[in-house]
């Protein structure tokens, strides 16, 4: 297994995919050898060093703790790391949509974590271990770190990250749901977590079937009418981001607090949870028979 590069930058930067690709060597994708870091540092676009958010040390500290704490349960690291990464790397959604930032974190800051988390096990069809290139520079729902940040952003309930832990504890849910446009509707996200927590939806087939039913129903039903949400106050998010420089390191044993935004209206969550439960009863789930 690879270790971190010899040269790890002190600050985050932007790394274009075209500049990243030459460093995605076969040796790296097999988890055998990592780049040295010096040459990679020559092709990045620097971010302002006076912004405390771009410090690399808090991110390195998090991933190293995750690799130690979850050394016997790699997938379990997702639920632990997602809320802490989000609370550490305080971004606007526009900033988080820039793939170049995640390219840099994945390849320059913590390629050892990407390898540790996503190096596949040998199979009969693929006897060699390998890391999918998209874990370094893929879309938001696949790249190693962006998928966790966005899961935390979409599933948090105001400042409460507990729903994020529940969502990221189910790989099928985050793999499927992060691709749904409707997940940006906060009551939808919280209703899905409720279904997960009450045990109605758990397995991959169930998540896939319910997601398809929700998308199909959303084409004819406006969820904002059934489950309205309160408009967010952008000033609260700006204040939370501005406090990044004075915020203490996120706790390892207890969850941090997210932006001080109002939680999702409980009536809306209950309404959608009940509606989705009804959808699930008739959703086509492979291997399940539905009674007449």
PDB file of C-alpha atoms in Angstrom:
ATOM      1  CA  UNK A   1       0.000   0.000   0.000  1.00  0.00           C
ATOM      2  CA  UNK A   2       1.294   3.458  -0.880  1.00  0.00           C
ATOM      3  CA  UNK A   3       2.136   6.105   1.692  1.00  0.00           C
ATOM      4  CA  UNK A   4       1.662   9.851   1.420  1.00  0.00           C
ATOM      5  CA  UNK A   5       3.919  11.695  -1.091  1.00  0.00           C
ATOM      6  CA  UNK A   6       7.326  12.850   0.095  1.00  0.00           C
ATOM      7  CA  UNK A   7       6.189  16.406  -0.539  1.00  0.00           C
ATOM      8  CA  UNK A   8       2.728  17.283   0.785  1.00  0.00           C
ATOM      9  CA  UNK A   9       1.741  20.922   0.180  1.00  0.00           C
ATOM     10  CA  UNK A  10       0.948  23.215   3.078  1.00  0.00           C
ATOM     11  CA  UNK A  11      -2.043  24.763   1.328  1.00  0.00           C
ATOM     12  CA  UNK A  12      -4.793  23.531  -0.930  1.00  0.00           C
ATOM     13  CA  UNK A  13      -4.690  24.505  -4.585  1.00  0.00           C
ATOM     14  CA  UNK A  14      -6.571  23.904  -7.830  1.00  0.00           C
ATOM     15  CA  UNK A  15      -5.427  21.057 -10.062  1.00  0.00           C
ATOM     16  CA  UNK A  16      -6.853  20.823 -13.562  1.00  0.00           C
ATOM     17  CA  UNK A  17      -7.743  17.332 -14.786  1.00  0.00           C
ATOM     18  CA  UNK A  18      -5.499  17.737 -17.819  1.00  0.00           C
ATOM     19  CA  UNK A  19      -2.555  18.436 -15.486  1.00  0.00           C
ATOM     20  CA  UNK A  20      -3.526  15.591 -13.159  1.00  0.00           C
ATOM     21  CA  UNK A  21      -3.788  12.777 -15.708  1.00  0.00           C
ATOM     22  CA  UNK A  22      -0.028  12.244 -16.268  1.00  0.00           C
ATOM     23  CA  UNK A  23       0.343  11.480 -12.550  1.00  0.00           C
ATOM     24  CA  UNK A  24      -2.312   8.730 -12.621  1.00  0.00           C
ATOM     25  CA  UNK A  25       0.224   6.051 -13.398  1.00  0.00           C
ATOM     26  CA  UNK A  26      -0.430   2.324 -13.447  1.00  0.00           C
ATOM     27  CA  UNK A  27       1.728   2.011 -10.349  1.00  0.00           C
ATOM     28  CA  UNK A  28      -0.478   4.488  -8.512  1.00  0.00           C
ATOM     29  CA  UNK A  29      -3.736   2.893  -9.680  1.00  0.00           C
ATOM     30  CA  UNK A  30      -2.462  -0.478  -8.465  1.00  0.00           C
ATOM     31  CA  UNK A  31      -1.615   1.073  -5.104  1.00  0.00           C
ATOM     32  CA  UNK A  32       2.069   0.298  -5.476  1.00  0.00           C
ATOM     33  CA  UNK A  33       3.867   3.617  -5.888  1.00  0.00           C
ATOM     34  CA  UNK A  34       2.901   7.242  -5.372  1.00  0.00           C
ATOM     35  CA  UNK A  35       4.356  10.343  -7.016  1.00  0.00           C
ATOM     36  CA  UNK A  36       6.933  12.360  -5.112  1.00  0.00           C
ATOM     37  CA  UNK A  37       4.836  15.530  -5.008  1.00  0.00           C
ATOM     38  CA  UNK A  38       7.419  18.056  -6.205  1.00  0.00           C
ATOM     39  CA  UNK A  39       6.537  17.856  -9.898  1.00  0.00           C
ATOM     40  CA  UNK A  40       2.833  17.940  -9.124  1.00  0.00           C
ATOM     41  CA  UNK A  41       3.274  21.168  -7.169  1.00  0.00           C
ATOM     42  CA  UNK A  42       4.531  22.853 -10.344  1.00  0.00           C
ATOM     43  CA  UNK A  43       1.245  22.445 -12.233  1.00  0.00           C
ATOM     44  CA  UNK A  44      -1.302  23.664  -9.685  1.00  0.00           C
ATOM     45  CA  UNK A  45      -3.083  27.014  -9.390  1.00  0.00           C
ATOM     46  CA  UNK A  46      -2.439  28.496  -5.967  1.00  0.00           C
ATOM     47  CA  UNK A  47      -5.217  29.658  -3.640  1.00  0.00           C
ATOM     48  CA  UNK A  48      -4.811  32.643  -1.287  1.00  0.00           C
ATOM     49  CA  UNK A  49      -2.604  31.567   1.620  1.00  0.00           C
ATOM     50  CA  UNK A  50      -4.204  34.115   3.953  1.00  0.00           C
ATOM     51  CA  UNK A  51      -7.475  32.121   3.932  1.00  0.00           C
ATOM     52  CA  UNK A  52      -7.306  29.653   6.818  1.00  0.00           C
ATOM     53  CA  UNK A  53      -9.652  27.294   5.016  1.00  0.00           C
ATOM     54  CA  UNK A  54      -6.934  26.237   2.599  1.00  0.00           C
ATOM     55  CA  UNK A  55      -4.611  24.811   5.244  1.00  0.00           C
ATOM     56  CA  UNK A  56      -3.794  21.176   4.455  1.00  0.00           C
ATOM     57  CA  UNK A  57      -2.837  20.077   7.979  1.00  0.00           C
ATOM     58  CA  UNK A  58      -6.406  19.673   9.342  1.00  0.00           C
ATOM     59  CA  UNK A  59      -7.353  17.478   6.376  1.00  0.00           C
ATOM     60  CA  UNK A  60      -4.211  15.355   6.660  1.00  0.00           C
ATOM     61  CA  UNK A  61      -4.870  14.927  10.366  1.00  0.00           C
ATOM     62  CA  UNK A  62      -8.437  13.765   9.702  1.00  0.00           C
ATOM     63  CA  UNK A  63      -7.546  11.189   7.074  1.00  0.00           C
ATOM     64  CA  UNK A  64      -4.703   9.779   9.149  1.00  0.00           C
ATOM     65  CA  UNK A  65      -7.011   9.382  12.133  1.00  0.00           C
ATOM     66  CA  UNK A  66      -9.645   7.762   9.898  1.00  0.00           C
ATOM     67  CA  UNK A  67      -7.159   5.248   8.513  1.00  0.00           C
ATOM     68  CA  UNK A  68      -6.103   4.302  12.033  1.00  0.00           C
ATOM     69  CA  UNK A  69      -9.544   4.153  13.637  1.00  0.00           C
ATOM     70  CA  UNK A  70     -11.125   2.199  10.773  1.00  0.00           C
ATOM     71  CA  UNK A  71      -8.189   0.011   9.797  1.00  0.00           C
ATOM     72  CA  UNK A  72     -10.456  -3.058  10.099  1.00  0.00           C
ATOM     73  CA  UNK A  73     -13.526  -1.426   8.488  1.00  0.00           C
ATOM     74  CA  UNK A  74     -12.641   0.819   5.555  1.00  0.00           C
ATOM     75  CA  UNK A  75     -16.217   1.492   4.448  1.00  0.00           C
ATOM     76  CA  UNK A  76     -17.107   2.511   7.999  1.00  0.00           C
ATOM     77  CA  UNK A  77     -14.781   5.485   7.628  1.00  0.00           C
ATOM     78  CA  UNK A  78     -17.267   7.238   5.321  1.00  0.00           C
ATOM     79  CA  UNK A  79     -19.846   7.933   8.021  1.00  0.00           C
ATOM     80  CA  UNK A  80     -17.140   9.190  10.387  1.00  0.00           C
ATOM     81  CA  UNK A  81     -15.220  11.316   7.909  1.00  0.00           C
ATOM     82  CA  UNK A  82     -18.055  12.949   5.934  1.00  0.00           C
ATOM     83  CA  UNK A  83     -19.379  15.323   8.636  1.00  0.00           C
ATOM     84  CA  UNK A  84     -15.885  16.114   9.902  1.00  0.00           C
ATOM     85  CA  UNK A  85     -14.563  16.875   6.429  1.00  0.00           C
ATOM     86  CA  UNK A  86     -17.540  19.160   5.788  1.00  0.00           C
ATOM     87  CA  UNK A  87     -17.078  21.014   9.077  1.00  0.00           C
ATOM     88  CA  UNK A  88     -13.326  21.330   8.500  1.00  0.00           C
ATOM     89  CA  UNK A  89     -13.444  22.389   4.857  1.00  0.00           C
ATOM     90  CA  UNK A  90     -16.035  25.155   5.015  1.00  0.00           C
ATOM     91  CA  UNK A  91     -17.051  25.842   1.431  1.00  0.00           C
ATOM     92  CA  UNK A  92     -19.819  27.472  -0.493  1.00  0.00           C
ATOM     93  CA  UNK A  93     -21.557  25.172  -2.941  1.00  0.00           C
ATOM     94  CA  UNK A  94     -19.974  27.070  -5.804  1.00  0.00           C
ATOM     95  CA  UNK A  95     -16.520  26.399  -4.385  1.00  0.00           C
ATOM     96  CA  UNK A  96     -17.370  22.754  -3.769  1.00  0.00           C
ATOM     97  CA  UNK A  97     -18.522  22.385  -7.385  1.00  0.00           C
ATOM     98  CA  UNK A  98     -14.985  23.107  -8.627  1.00  0.00           C
ATOM     99  CA  UNK A  99     -13.544  19.675  -9.413  1.00  0.00           C
ATOM    100  CA  UNK A 100     -10.032  21.112  -9.428  1.00  0.00           C
ATOM    101  CA  UNK A 101     -10.121  21.467  -5.643  1.00  0.00           C
ATOM    102  CA  UNK A 102     -11.031  17.799  -5.151  1.00  0.00           C
ATOM    103  CA  UNK A 103      -8.436  16.767  -7.742  1.00  0.00           C
ATOM    104  CA  UNK A 104      -5.807  18.432  -5.600  1.00  0.00           C
ATOM    105  CA  UNK A 105      -6.967  16.876  -2.352  1.00  0.00           C
ATOM    106  CA  UNK A 106      -7.206  13.436  -3.910  1.00  0.00           C
ATOM    107  CA  UNK A 107      -3.840  13.415  -5.642  1.00  0.00           C
ATOM    108  CA  UNK A 108      -1.597  15.950  -3.893  1.00  0.00           C
ATOM    109  CA  UNK A 109      -2.860  15.937  -0.296  1.00  0.00           C
ATOM    110  CA  UNK A 110      -4.132  12.449   0.456  1.00  0.00           C
ATOM    111  CA  UNK A 111      -3.615   9.890  -2.345  1.00  0.00           C
ATOM    112  CA  UNK A 112      -2.723   7.360   0.344  1.00  0.00           C
ATOM    113  CA  UNK A 113      -6.228   7.699   1.773  1.00  0.00           C
ATOM    114  CA  UNK A 114      -7.793   7.232  -1.667  1.00  0.00           C
ATOM    115  CA  UNK A 115      -5.767   4.036  -2.083  1.00  0.00           C
ATOM    116  CA  UNK A 116      -6.557   2.833   1.439  1.00  0.00           C
ATOM    117  CA  UNK A 117     -10.288   3.420   1.021  1.00  0.00           C
ATOM    118  CA  UNK A 118     -10.856   2.401  -2.593  1.00  0.00           C
ATOM    119  CA  UNK A 119      -8.233  -0.175  -3.561  1.00  0.00           C
ATOM    120  CA  UNK A 120     -10.376  -3.075  -4.763  1.00  0.00           C
ATOM    121  CA  UNK A 121      -9.946  -6.641  -3.625  1.00  0.00           C
ATOM    122  CA  UNK A 122      -8.947  -9.279  -6.215  1.00  0.00           C
ATOM    123  CA  UNK A 123     -11.777 -11.190  -7.896  1.00  0.00           C
ATOM    124  CA  UNK A 124     -11.978 -14.082 -10.333  1.00  0.00           C
ATOM    125  CA  UNK A 125     -12.554 -11.659 -13.217  1.00  0.00           C
ATOM    126  CA  UNK A 126     -10.005  -9.106 -11.998  1.00  0.00           C
ATOM    127  CA  UNK A 127      -7.191 -10.845 -10.093  1.00  0.00           C
ATOM    128  CA  UNK A 128      -5.180  -7.662  -9.545  1.00  0.00           C
ATOM    129  CA  UNK A 129      -6.026  -4.982  -6.971  1.00  0.00           C
ATOM    130  CA  UNK A 130      -6.816  -1.593  -8.477  1.00  0.00           C
ATOM    131  CA  UNK A 131      -8.128   1.904  -7.682  1.00  0.00           C
ATOM    132  CA  UNK A 132     -10.650   3.359 -10.117  1.00  0.00           C
ATOM    133  CA  UNK A 133      -9.261   6.580 -11.608  1.00  0.00           C
ATOM    134  CA  UNK A 134     -12.561   8.340 -10.855  1.00  0.00           C
ATOM    135  CA  UNK A 135     -11.755   8.112  -7.149  1.00  0.00           C
ATOM    136  CA  UNK A 136      -8.999  10.665  -7.803  1.00  0.00           C
ATOM    137  CA  UNK A 137     -10.661  12.876 -10.419  1.00  0.00           C
ATOM    138  CA  UNK A 138     -14.196  11.670 -11.031  1.00  0.00           C
ATOM    139  CA  UNK A 139     -17.658  13.261 -10.783  1.00  0.00           C
ATOM    140  CA  UNK A 140     -18.903  14.651  -7.482  1.00  0.00           C
ATOM    141  CA  UNK A 141     -20.691  11.453  -6.491  1.00  0.00           C
ATOM    142  CA  UNK A 142     -17.644   9.250  -7.158  1.00  0.00           C
ATOM    143  CA  UNK A 143     -14.485  11.194  -6.286  1.00  0.00           C
ATOM    144  CA  UNK A 144     -13.202  10.023  -2.901  1.00  0.00           C
ATOM    145  CA  UNK A 145     -13.542  13.296  -1.001  1.00  0.00           C
ATOM    146  CA  UNK A 146     -16.161  15.261  -2.928  1.00  0.00           C
ATOM    147  CA  UNK A 147     -18.722  12.461  -2.469  1.00  0.00           C
ATOM    148  CA  UNK A 148     -18.303  12.723   1.310  1.00  0.00           C
ATOM    149  CA  UNK A 149     -18.468  16.520   1.399  1.00  0.00           C
ATOM    150  CA  UNK A 150     -21.591  16.608  -0.759  1.00  0.00           C
ATOM    151  CA  UNK A 151     -23.247  13.825   1.226  1.00  0.00           C
ATOM    152  CA  UNK A 152     -22.718  15.892   4.366  1.00  0.00           C
ATOM    153  CA  UNK A 153     -24.004  19.044   2.678  1.00  0.00           C
ATOM    154  CA  UNK A 154     -27.163  17.404   1.352  1.00  0.00           C
ATOM    155  CA  UNK A 155     -28.064  15.216   4.321  1.00  0.00           C
ATOM    156  CA  UNK A 156     -27.260  17.532   7.245  1.00  0.00           C
ATOM    157  CA  UNK A 157     -30.308  18.932   9.003  1.00  0.00           C
ATOM    158  CA  UNK A 158     -29.246  22.509   9.594  1.00  0.00           C
ATOM    159  CA  UNK A 159     -26.274  22.238  11.991  1.00  0.00           C
ATOM    160  CA  UNK A 160     -27.055  18.596  12.854  1.00  0.00           C
ATOM    161  CA  UNK A 161     -24.822  15.997  11.173  1.00  0.00           C
ATOM    162  CA  UNK A 162     -26.530  12.935  12.676  1.00  0.00           C
ATOM    163  CA  UNK A 163     -28.529  12.286   9.477  1.00  0.00           C
ATOM    164  CA  UNK A 164     -25.236  12.354   7.556  1.00  0.00           C
ATOM    165  CA  UNK A 165     -23.861   9.533   9.705  1.00  0.00           C
ATOM    166  CA  UNK A 166     -26.973   7.454   9.005  1.00  0.00           C
ATOM    167  CA  UNK A 167     -26.909   8.155   5.269  1.00  0.00           C
ATOM    168  CA  UNK A 168     -23.197   7.491   4.818  1.00  0.00           C
ATOM    169  CA  UNK A 169     -23.495   4.289   6.803  1.00  0.00           C
ATOM    170  CA  UNK A 170     -25.435   2.821   3.871  1.00  0.00           C
ATOM    171  CA  UNK A 171     -23.259   2.630   0.755  1.00  0.00           C
ATOM    172  CA  UNK A 172     -26.210   1.847  -1.497  1.00  0.00           C
ATOM    173  CA  UNK A 173     -27.997   4.999  -0.377  1.00  0.00           C
ATOM    174  CA  UNK A 174     -25.205   7.451  -1.044  1.00  0.00           C
ATOM    175  CA  UNK A 175     -24.195   5.755  -4.303  1.00  0.00           C
ATOM    176  CA  UNK A 176     -27.744   5.985  -5.632  1.00  0.00           C
ATOM    177  CA  UNK A 177     -29.209   9.087  -4.059  1.00  0.00           C
ATOM    178  CA  UNK A 178     -26.351  11.531  -4.680  1.00  0.00           C
ATOM    179  CA  UNK A 179     -27.223  11.350  -8.380  1.00  0.00           C
ATOM    180  CA  UNK A 180     -30.828  12.451  -7.807  1.00  0.00           C
ATOM    181  CA  UNK A 181     -31.622  16.112  -8.413  1.00  0.00           C
ATOM    182  CA  UNK A 182     -34.459  15.851  -5.904  1.00  0.00           C
ATOM    183  CA  UNK A 183     -31.982  15.229  -3.089  1.00  0.00           C
ATOM    184  CA  UNK A 184     -31.330  18.978  -3.020  1.00  0.00           C
ATOM    185  CA  UNK A 185     -34.840  19.286  -1.555  1.00  0.00           C
ATOM    186  CA  UNK A 186     -34.054  19.094   2.164  1.00  0.00           C
ATOM    187  CA  UNK A 187     -37.279  17.337   3.277  1.00  0.00           C
ATOM    188  CA  UNK A 188     -36.619  14.642   0.662  1.00  0.00           C
ATOM    189  CA  UNK A 189     -33.154  13.998   2.060  1.00  0.00           C
ATOM    190  CA  UNK A 190     -34.404  13.835   5.644  1.00  0.00           C
ATOM    191  CA  UNK A 191     -37.337  11.579   4.720  1.00  0.00           C
ATOM    192  CA  UNK A 192     -34.941   9.119   3.090  1.00  0.00           C
ATOM    193  CA  UNK A 193     -32.864   9.034   6.262  1.00  0.00           C
ATOM    194  CA  UNK A 194     -35.990   8.397   8.341  1.00  0.00           C
ATOM    195  CA  UNK A 195     -36.894   5.417   6.140  1.00  0.00           C
ATOM    196  CA  UNK A 196     -33.379   4.114   6.596  1.00  0.00           C
ATOM    197  CA  UNK A 197     -33.450   4.584  10.363  1.00  0.00           C
ATOM    198  CA  UNK A 198     -36.823   2.876  10.824  1.00  0.00           C
ATOM    199  CA  UNK A 199     -35.622  -0.125   8.852  1.00  0.00           C
ATOM    200  CA  UNK A 200     -38.089   0.119   5.980  1.00  0.00           C
ATOM    201  CA  UNK A 201     -35.293   0.605   3.441  1.00  0.00           C
ATOM    202  CA  UNK A 202     -31.944  -1.085   3.949  1.00  0.00           C
ATOM    203  CA  UNK A 203     -30.752  -3.248   1.051  1.00  0.00           C
ATOM    204  CA  UNK A 204     -29.391  -2.113  -2.302  1.00  0.00           C
ATOM    205  CA  UNK A 205     -32.409  -3.344  -4.252  1.00  0.00           C
ATOM    206  CA  UNK A 206     -34.748  -1.511  -1.910  1.00  0.00           C
ATOM    207  CA  UNK A 207     -32.811   1.747  -2.185  1.00  0.00           C
ATOM    208  CA  UNK A 208     -32.685   1.496  -5.977  1.00  0.00           C
ATOM    209  CA  UNK A 209     -36.389   0.707  -6.268  1.00  0.00           C
ATOM    210  CA  UNK A 210     -37.456   3.472  -3.926  1.00  0.00           C
ATOM    211  CA  UNK A 211     -35.172   6.003  -5.643  1.00  0.00           C
ATOM    212  CA  UNK A 212     -36.688   5.156  -9.024  1.00  0.00           C
ATOM    213  CA  UNK A 213     -40.203   5.512  -7.590  1.00  0.00           C
ATOM    214  CA  UNK A 214     -39.371   8.879  -6.012  1.00  0.00           C
ATOM    215  CA  UNK A 215     -37.942  10.213  -9.261  1.00  0.00           C
ATOM    216  CA  UNK A 216     -40.938   8.985 -11.240  1.00  0.00           C
ATOM    217  CA  UNK A 217     -43.431  10.492  -8.811  1.00  0.00           C
ATOM    218  CA  UNK A 218     -41.475  13.724  -8.776  1.00  0.00           C
ATOM    219  CA  UNK A 219     -42.187  14.140 -12.470  1.00  0.00           C
ATOM    220  CA  UNK A 220     -45.881  14.651 -11.717  1.00  0.00           C
ATOM    221  CA  UNK A 221     -45.860  15.786  -8.085  1.00  0.00           C
ATOM    222  CA  UNK A 222     -44.048  18.859  -6.810  1.00  0.00           C
ATOM    223  CA  UNK A 223     -42.553  17.881  -3.475  1.00  0.00           C
ATOM    224  CA  UNK A 224     -42.253  21.520  -2.448  1.00  0.00           C
ATOM    225  CA  UNK A 225     -46.063  21.635  -2.286  1.00  0.00           C
ATOM    226  CA  UNK A 226     -46.405  18.423  -0.312  1.00  0.00           C
ATOM    227  CA  UNK A 227     -43.461  19.162   1.971  1.00  0.00           C
ATOM    228  CA  UNK A 228     -42.490  22.854   1.925  1.00  0.00           C
ATOM    229  CA  UNK A 229     -39.127  23.989   3.218  1.00  0.00           C
ATOM    230  CA  UNK A 230     -38.124  27.294   4.757  1.00  0.00           C
ATOM    231  CA  UNK A 231     -35.825  29.524   2.665  1.00  0.00           C
ATOM    232  CA  UNK A 232     -32.260  29.461   3.909  1.00  0.00           C
ATOM    233  CA  UNK A 233     -30.589  32.576   5.264  1.00  0.00           C
ATOM    234  CA  UNK A 234     -27.320  32.867   3.281  1.00  0.00           C
ATOM    235  CA  UNK A 235     -25.849  35.126   5.966  1.00  0.00           C
ATOM    236  CA  UNK A 236     -25.653  32.203   8.394  1.00  0.00           C
ATOM    237  CA  UNK A 237     -23.567  30.156   5.987  1.00  0.00           C
ATOM    238  CA  UNK A 238     -21.307  33.135   5.278  1.00  0.00           C
ATOM    239  CA  UNK A 239     -20.795  33.656   9.016  1.00  0.00           C
ATOM    240  CA  UNK A 240     -19.939  29.972   9.509  1.00  0.00           C
ATOM    241  CA  UNK A 241     -17.398  30.103   6.702  1.00  0.00           C
ATOM    242  CA  UNK A 242     -15.898  33.333   8.055  1.00  0.00           C
ATOM    243  CA  UNK A 243     -15.351  31.643  11.438  1.00  0.00           C
ATOM    244  CA  UNK A 244     -13.139  28.925   9.896  1.00  0.00           C
ATOM    245  CA  UNK A 245      -9.933  30.598  11.024  1.00  0.00           C
ATOM    246  CA  UNK A 246     -10.938  30.665  14.692  1.00  0.00           C
ATOM    247  CA  UNK A 247     -12.794  27.355  14.844  1.00  0.00           C
ATOM    248  CA  UNK A 248     -11.156  24.587  16.921  1.00  0.00           C
ATOM    249  CA  UNK A 249     -10.323  21.245  15.292  1.00  0.00           C
ATOM    250  CA  UNK A 250     -13.370  19.035  14.871  1.00  0.00           C
ATOM    251  CA  UNK A 251     -13.925  16.479  17.594  1.00  0.00           C
ATOM    252  CA  UNK A 252     -12.985  12.876  16.950  1.00  0.00           C
ATOM    253  CA  UNK A 253     -15.450  11.328  19.390  1.00  0.00           C
ATOM    254  CA  UNK A 254     -18.361  13.756  19.100  1.00  0.00           C
ATOM    255  CA  UNK A 255     -19.900  15.268  15.997  1.00  0.00           C
ATOM    256  CA  UNK A 256     -19.121  18.881  15.115  1.00  0.00           C
ATOM    257  CA  UNK A 257     -21.799  21.494  14.465  1.00  0.00           C
ATOM    258  CA  UNK A 258     -22.570  22.604  10.945  1.00  0.00           C
ATOM    259  CA  UNK A 259     -23.815  26.018   9.805  1.00  0.00           C
ATOM    260  CA  UNK A 260     -26.333  27.558  12.200  1.00  0.00           C
ATOM    261  CA  UNK A 261     -29.261  27.177   9.817  1.00  0.00           C
ATOM    262  CA  UNK A 262     -32.838  26.305  10.717  1.00  0.00           C
ATOM    263  CA  UNK A 263     -33.604  22.573  10.567  1.00  0.00           C
ATOM    264  CA  UNK A 264     -36.061  21.145   8.082  1.00  0.00           C
ATOM    265  CA  UNK A 265     -39.688  21.665   9.189  1.00  0.00           C
ATOM    266  CA  UNK A 266     -40.711  18.486  11.011  1.00  0.00           C
ATOM    267  CA  UNK A 267     -44.178  18.444   9.440  1.00  0.00           C
ATOM    268  CA  UNK A 268     -42.602  18.331   5.998  1.00  0.00           C
ATOM    269  CA  UNK A 269     -40.289  15.473   6.931  1.00  0.00           C
ATOM    270  CA  UNK A 270     -43.179  13.451   8.374  1.00  0.00           C
ATOM    271  CA  UNK A 271     -45.360  14.128   5.325  1.00  0.00           C
ATOM    272  CA  UNK A 272     -42.705  12.953   2.888  1.00  0.00           C
ATOM    273  CA  UNK A 273     -41.667   9.991   5.026  1.00  0.00           C
ATOM    274  CA  UNK A 274     -45.259   8.745   5.001  1.00  0.00           C
ATOM    275  CA  UNK A 275     -45.610   9.398   1.280  1.00  0.00           C
ATOM    276  CA  UNK A 276     -42.352   7.629   0.412  1.00  0.00           C
ATOM    277  CA  UNK A 277     -43.366   4.674   2.591  1.00  0.00           C
ATOM    278  CA  UNK A 278     -46.521   4.361   0.500  1.00  0.00           C
ATOM    279  CA  UNK A 279     -44.475   4.575  -2.697  1.00  0.00           C
ATOM    280  CA  UNK A 280     -42.186   1.864  -1.409  1.00  0.00           C
ATOM    281  CA  UNK A 281     -45.071  -0.532  -0.851  1.00  0.00           C
ATOM    282  CA  UNK A 282     -45.761  -0.645  -4.601  1.00  0.00           C
ATOM    283  CA  UNK A 283     -42.279   0.105  -5.934  1.00  0.00           C
ATOM    284  CA  UNK A 284     -40.885  -2.631  -8.200  1.00  0.00           C
ATOM    285  CA  UNK A 285     -38.154  -4.261  -6.121  1.00  0.00           C
ATOM    286  CA  UNK A 286     -36.269  -7.086  -7.811  1.00  0.00           C
ATOM    287  CA  UNK A 287     -36.913 -10.333  -5.952  1.00  0.00           C
ATOM    288  CA  UNK A 288     -39.928  -9.009  -4.018  1.00  0.00           C
ATOM    289  CA  UNK A 289     -43.501 -10.050  -4.629  1.00  0.00           C
ATOM    290  CA  UNK A 290     -46.194  -7.467  -4.020  1.00  0.00           C
ATOM    291  CA  UNK A 291     -49.502  -8.745  -2.700  1.00  0.00           C
ATOM    292  CA  UNK A 292     -52.682  -7.975  -4.624  1.00  0.00           C
TER     293      UNK A 292
END
